[in-house]
Amino acid sequence: MTKRAEYTFALYSGSLAEPGDRNPYAGRSLVLAKLWMRGYMRMLRVRTETGPAMQRYRAGDR
């Protein structure tokens, strides 16, 4: 696997993780751990912004 593919996979796997999942790259590779965390944070942001609680909150603003 090329470095680019490995980096892309780390980012992608972070975005597919579930809340509370541990970073599989922690302690092995700082770059891969940061990329995984970036994907993980994106997943959390998407879930927060598009979840049912946010939809109810935005519906109350109207």
mmCIF file of N, CA and C in Angstrom:
data_model
loop_
_atom_site.group_PDB
_atom_site.id
_atom_site.type_symbol
_atom_site.label_atom_id
_atom_site.label_comp_id
_atom_site.label_asym_id
_atom_site.label_seq_id
_atom_site.Cartn_x
_atom_site.Cartn_y
_atom_site.Cartn_z
ATOM 1 N N MET A 1 0.855 -1.176 0.000
ATOM 2 C CA MET A 1 0.000 0.000 0.000
ATOM 3 C C MET A 1 0.899 1.237 0.000
ATOM 4 N N THR A 2 0.585 2.181 -0.860
ATOM 5 C CA THR A 2 1.366 3.415 -0.906
ATOM 6 C C THR A 2 1.038 4.284 0.295
ATOM 7 N N LYS A 3 1.916 5.241 0.556
ATOM 8 C CA LYS A 3 1.688 6.154 1.688
ATOM 9 C C LYS A 3 0.385 6.914 1.508
ATOM 10 N N ARG A 4 0.147 7.398 0.287
ATOM 11 C CA ARG A 4 -1.080 8.156 0.038
ATOM 12 C C ARG A 4 -2.309 7.314 0.306
ATOM 13 N N ALA A 5 -2.290 6.071 -0.136
ATOM 14 C CA ALA A 5 -3.418 5.171 0.103
ATOM 15 C C ALA A 5 -3.595 4.916 1.599
ATOM 16 N N GLU A 6 -2.487 4.762 2.308
ATOM 17 C CA GLU A 6 -2.546 4.538 3.750
ATOM 18 C C GLU A 6 -3.129 5.757 4.467
ATOM 19 N N TYR A 7 -2.731 6.947 4.051
ATOM 20 C CA TYR A 7 -3.252 8.174 4.646
ATOM 21 C C TYR A 7 -4.743 8.326 4.352
ATOM 22 N N THR A 8 -5.120 8.049 3.125
ATOM 23 C CA THR A 8 -6.533 8.145 2.737
ATOM 24 C C THR A 8 -7.372 7.145 3.526
ATOM 25 N N PHE A 9 -6.847 5.936 3.700
ATOM 26 C CA PHE A 9 -7.569 4.916 4.448
ATOM 27 C C PHE A 9 -7.758 5.325 5.910
ATOM 28 N N ALA A 10 -6.728 5.919 6.505
ATOM 29 C CA ALA A 10 -6.827 6.359 7.905
ATOM 30 C C ALA A 10 -7.915 7.432 8.044
ATOM 31 N N LEU A 11 -7.942 8.383 7.144
ATOM 32 C CA LEU A 11 -8.951 9.447 7.171
ATOM 33 C C LEU A 11 -10.343 8.864 6.977
ATOM 34 N N TYR A 12 -10.464 7.971 6.012
ATOM 35 C CA TYR A 12 -11.750 7.351 5.696
ATOM 36 C C TYR A 12 -12.240 6.481 6.848
ATOM 37 N N SER A 13 -11.351 5.702 7.450
ATOM 38 C CA SER A 13 -11.776 4.830 8.541
ATOM 39 C C SER A 13 -12.203 5.639 9.765
ATOM 40 N N GLY A 14 -11.594 6.799 9.959
ATOM 41 C CA GLY A 14 -12.043 7.669 11.043
ATOM 42 C C GLY A 14 -13.448 8.184 10.807
ATOM 43 N N SER A 15 -13.769 8.483 9.561
ATOM 44 C CA SER A 15 -15.107 9.002 9.258
ATOM 45 C C SER A 15 -16.166 7.903 9.326
ATOM 46 N N LEU A 16 -15.759 6.643 9.288
ATOM 47 C CA LEU A 16 -16.706 5.533 9.400
ATOM 48 C C LEU A 16 -16.791 4.962 10.810
ATOM 49 N N ALA A 17 -15.984 5.484 11.715
ATOM 50 C CA ALA A 17 -15.969 4.987 13.099
ATOM 51 C C ALA A 17 -17.275 5.346 13.801
ATOM 52 N N GLU A 18 -17.512 4.676 14.887
ATOM 53 C CA GLU A 18 -18.674 4.952 15.727
ATOM 54 C C GLU A 18 -18.223 5.814 16.903
ATOM 55 N N PRO A 19 -19.131 6.630 17.452
ATOM 56 C CA PRO A 19 -18.767 7.424 18.627
ATOM 57 C C PRO A 19 -18.234 6.523 19.750
ATOM 58 N N GLY A 20 -17.107 6.924 20.297
ATOM 59 C CA GLY A 20 -16.494 6.158 21.368
ATOM 60 C C GLY A 20 -15.433 5.174 20.910
ATOM 61 N N ASP A 21 -15.295 4.969 19.600
ATOM 62 C CA ASP A 21 -14.267 4.061 19.097
ATOM 63 C C ASP A 21 -12.882 4.607 19.411
ATOM 64 N N ARG A 22 -11.960 3.710 19.667
ATOM 65 C CA ARG A 22 -10.575 4.102 19.936
ATOM 66 C C ARG A 22 -9.827 4.288 18.621
ATOM 67 N N ASN A 23 -8.858 5.164 18.673
ATOM 68 C CA ASN A 23 -8.019 5.425 17.510
ATOM 69 C C ASN A 23 -7.055 4.253 17.340
ATOM 70 N N PRO A 24 -7.185 3.493 16.244
ATOM 71 C CA PRO A 24 -6.316 2.326 16.070
ATOM 72 C C PRO A 24 -4.857 2.693 15.791
ATOM 73 N N TYR A 25 -4.591 3.935 15.459
ATOM 74 C CA TYR A 25 -3.233 4.368 15.134
ATOM 75 C C TYR A 25 -2.524 5.032 16.311
ATOM 76 N N ALA A 26 -3.214 5.217 17.417
ATOM 77 C CA ALA A 26 -2.615 5.862 18.592
ATOM 78 C C ALA A 26 -1.416 5.052 19.068
ATOM 79 N N GLY A 27 -0.295 5.733 19.231
ATOM 80 C CA GLY A 27 0.908 5.073 19.692
ATOM 81 C C GLY A 27 1.725 4.410 18.602
ATOM 82 N N ARG A 28 1.188 4.361 17.383
ATOM 83 C CA ARG A 28 1.917 3.740 16.276
ATOM 84 C C ARG A 28 2.461 4.772 15.300
ATOM 85 N N SER A 29 1.584 5.703 14.905
ATOM 86 C CA SER A 29 1.981 6.704 13.917
ATOM 87 C C SER A 29 1.231 8.000 14.205
ATOM 88 N N LEU A 30 1.972 9.065 14.456
ATOM 89 C CA LEU A 30 1.349 10.344 14.763
ATOM 90 C C LEU A 30 0.547 10.867 13.570
ATOM 91 N N VAL A 31 1.087 10.743 12.378
ATOM 92 C CA VAL A 31 0.405 11.238 11.179
ATOM 93 C C VAL A 31 -0.897 10.480 10.952
ATOM 94 N N LEU A 32 -0.845 9.157 11.016
ATOM 95 C CA LEU A 32 -2.055 8.363 10.796
ATOM 96 C C LEU A 32 -3.076 8.593 11.906
ATOM 97 N N ALA A 33 -2.605 8.743 13.136
ATOM 98 C CA ALA A 33 -3.515 9.009 14.251
ATOM 99 C C ALA A 33 -4.228 10.348 14.069
ATOM 100 N N LYS A 34 -3.500 11.359 13.599
ATOM 101 C CA LYS A 34 -4.119 12.668 13.373
ATOM 102 C C LYS A 34 -5.105 12.615 12.222
ATOM 103 N N LEU A 35 -4.784 11.883 11.169
ATOM 104 C CA LEU A 35 -5.710 11.755 10.044
ATOM 105 C C LEU A 35 -6.970 11.010 10.468
ATOM 106 N N TRP A 36 -6.805 9.946 11.244
ATOM 107 C CA TRP A 36 -7.973 9.211 11.730
ATOM 108 C C TRP A 36 -8.844 10.124 12.579
ATOM 109 N N MET A 37 -8.228 10.911 13.460
ATOM 110 C CA MET A 37 -8.975 11.819 14.330
ATOM 111 C C MET A 37 -9.699 12.882 13.517
ATOM 112 N N ARG A 38 -9.091 13.350 12.454
ATOM 113 C CA ARG A 38 -9.743 14.332 11.583
ATOM 114 C C ARG A 38 -11.017 13.743 10.967
ATOM 115 N N GLY A 39 -10.938 12.502 10.494
ATOM 116 C CA GLY A 39 -12.123 11.823 9.962
ATOM 117 C C GLY A 39 -13.164 11.586 11.035
ATOM 118 N N TYR A 40 -12.709 11.221 12.223
ATOM 119 C CA TYR A 40 -13.602 10.963 13.347
ATOM 120 C C TYR A 40 -14.352 12.238 13.744
ATOM 121 N N MET A 41 -13.635 13.354 13.813
ATOM 122 C CA MET A 41 -14.271 14.622 14.182
ATOM 123 C C MET A 41 -15.281 15.050 13.118
ATOM 124 N N ARG A 42 -14.973 14.776 11.862
ATOM 125 C CA ARG A 42 -15.916 15.082 10.783
ATOM 126 C C ARG A 42 -17.191 14.251 10.964
ATOM 127 N N MET A 43 -17.046 12.964 11.276
ATOM 128 C CA MET A 43 -18.194 12.098 11.486
ATOM 129 C C MET A 43 -19.048 12.631 12.636
ATOM 130 N N LEU A 44 -18.416 13.039 13.740
ATOM 131 C CA LEU A 44 -19.176 13.577 14.871
ATOM 132 C C LEU A 44 -19.914 14.857 14.486
ATOM 133 N N ARG A 45 -19.248 15.732 13.736
ATOM 134 C CA ARG A 45 -19.871 16.980 13.308
ATOM 135 C C ARG A 45 -21.082 16.709 12.410
ATOM 136 N N VAL A 46 -20.944 15.783 11.482
ATOM 137 C CA VAL A 46 -22.050 15.450 10.580
ATOM 138 C C VAL A 46 -23.219 14.869 11.364
ATOM 139 N N ARG A 47 -22.925 13.966 12.296
ATOM 140 C CA ARG A 47 -24.000 13.369 13.098
ATOM 141 C C ARG A 47 -24.704 14.409 13.964
ATOM 142 N N THR A 48 -23.942 15.329 14.516
ATOM 143 C CA THR A 48 -24.537 16.359 15.370
ATOM 144 C C THR A 48 -25.400 17.305 14.550
ATOM 145 N N GLU A 49 -24.913 17.715 13.409
ATOM 146 C CA GLU A 49 -25.615 18.709 12.595
ATOM 147 C C GLU A 49 -26.812 18.142 11.846
ATOM 148 N N THR A 50 -26.851 16.835 11.632
ATOM 149 C CA THR A 50 -27.943 16.259 10.851
ATOM 150 C C THR A 50 -28.836 15.326 11.662
ATOM 151 N N GLY A 51 -28.577 15.200 12.947
ATOM 152 C CA GLY A 51 -29.341 14.282 13.785
ATOM 153 C C GLY A 51 -30.733 14.792 14.098
ATOM 154 N N PRO A 52 -31.570 13.935 14.660
ATOM 155 C CA PRO A 52 -32.954 14.299 14.961
ATOM 156 C C PRO A 52 -33.073 15.431 15.985
ATOM 157 N N ALA A 53 -32.173 15.508 16.937
ATOM 158 C CA ALA A 53 -32.249 16.577 17.937
ATOM 159 C C ALA A 53 -32.016 17.937 17.277
ATOM 160 N N MET A 54 -31.051 18.022 16.364
ATOM 161 C CA MET A 54 -30.785 19.283 15.679
ATOM 162 C C MET A 54 -31.944 19.647 14.757
ATOM 163 N N GLN A 55 -32.578 18.665 14.146
ATOM 164 C CA GLN A 55 -33.730 18.943 13.286
ATOM 165 C C GLN A 55 -34.876 19.529 14.102
ATOM 166 N N ARG A 56 -35.114 18.980 15.302
ATOM 167 C CA ARG A 56 -36.163 19.530 16.165
ATOM 168 C C ARG A 56 -35.799 20.939 16.620
ATOM 169 N N TYR A 57 -34.531 21.151 16.944
ATOM 170 C CA TYR A 57 -34.068 22.471 17.376
ATOM 171 C C TYR A 57 -34.277 23.501 16.261
ATOM 172 N N ARG A 58 -33.890 23.168 15.065
ATOM 173 C CA ARG A 58 -34.046 24.105 13.939
ATOM 174 C C ARG A 58 -35.497 24.322 13.580
ATOM 175 N N ALA A 59 -36.331 23.334 13.744
ATOM 176 C CA ALA A 59 -37.756 23.491 13.459
ATOM 177 C C ALA A 59 -38.398 24.463 14.461
ATOM 178 N N GLY A 60 -37.876 24.540 15.670
ATOM 179 C CA GLY A 60 -38.398 25.443 16.679
ATOM 180 C C GLY A 60 -38.017 26.890 16.412
ATOM 181 N N ASP A 61 -36.991 27.115 15.609
ATOM 182 C CA ASP A 61 -36.553 28.482 15.293
ATOM 183 C C ASP A 61 -37.491 29.172 14.319
ATOM 184 N N ARG A 62 -38.286 28.440 13.630
ATOM 185 C CA ARG A 62 -39.133 29.034 12.585
ATOM 186 C C ARG A 62 -40.397 29.633 13.130
#
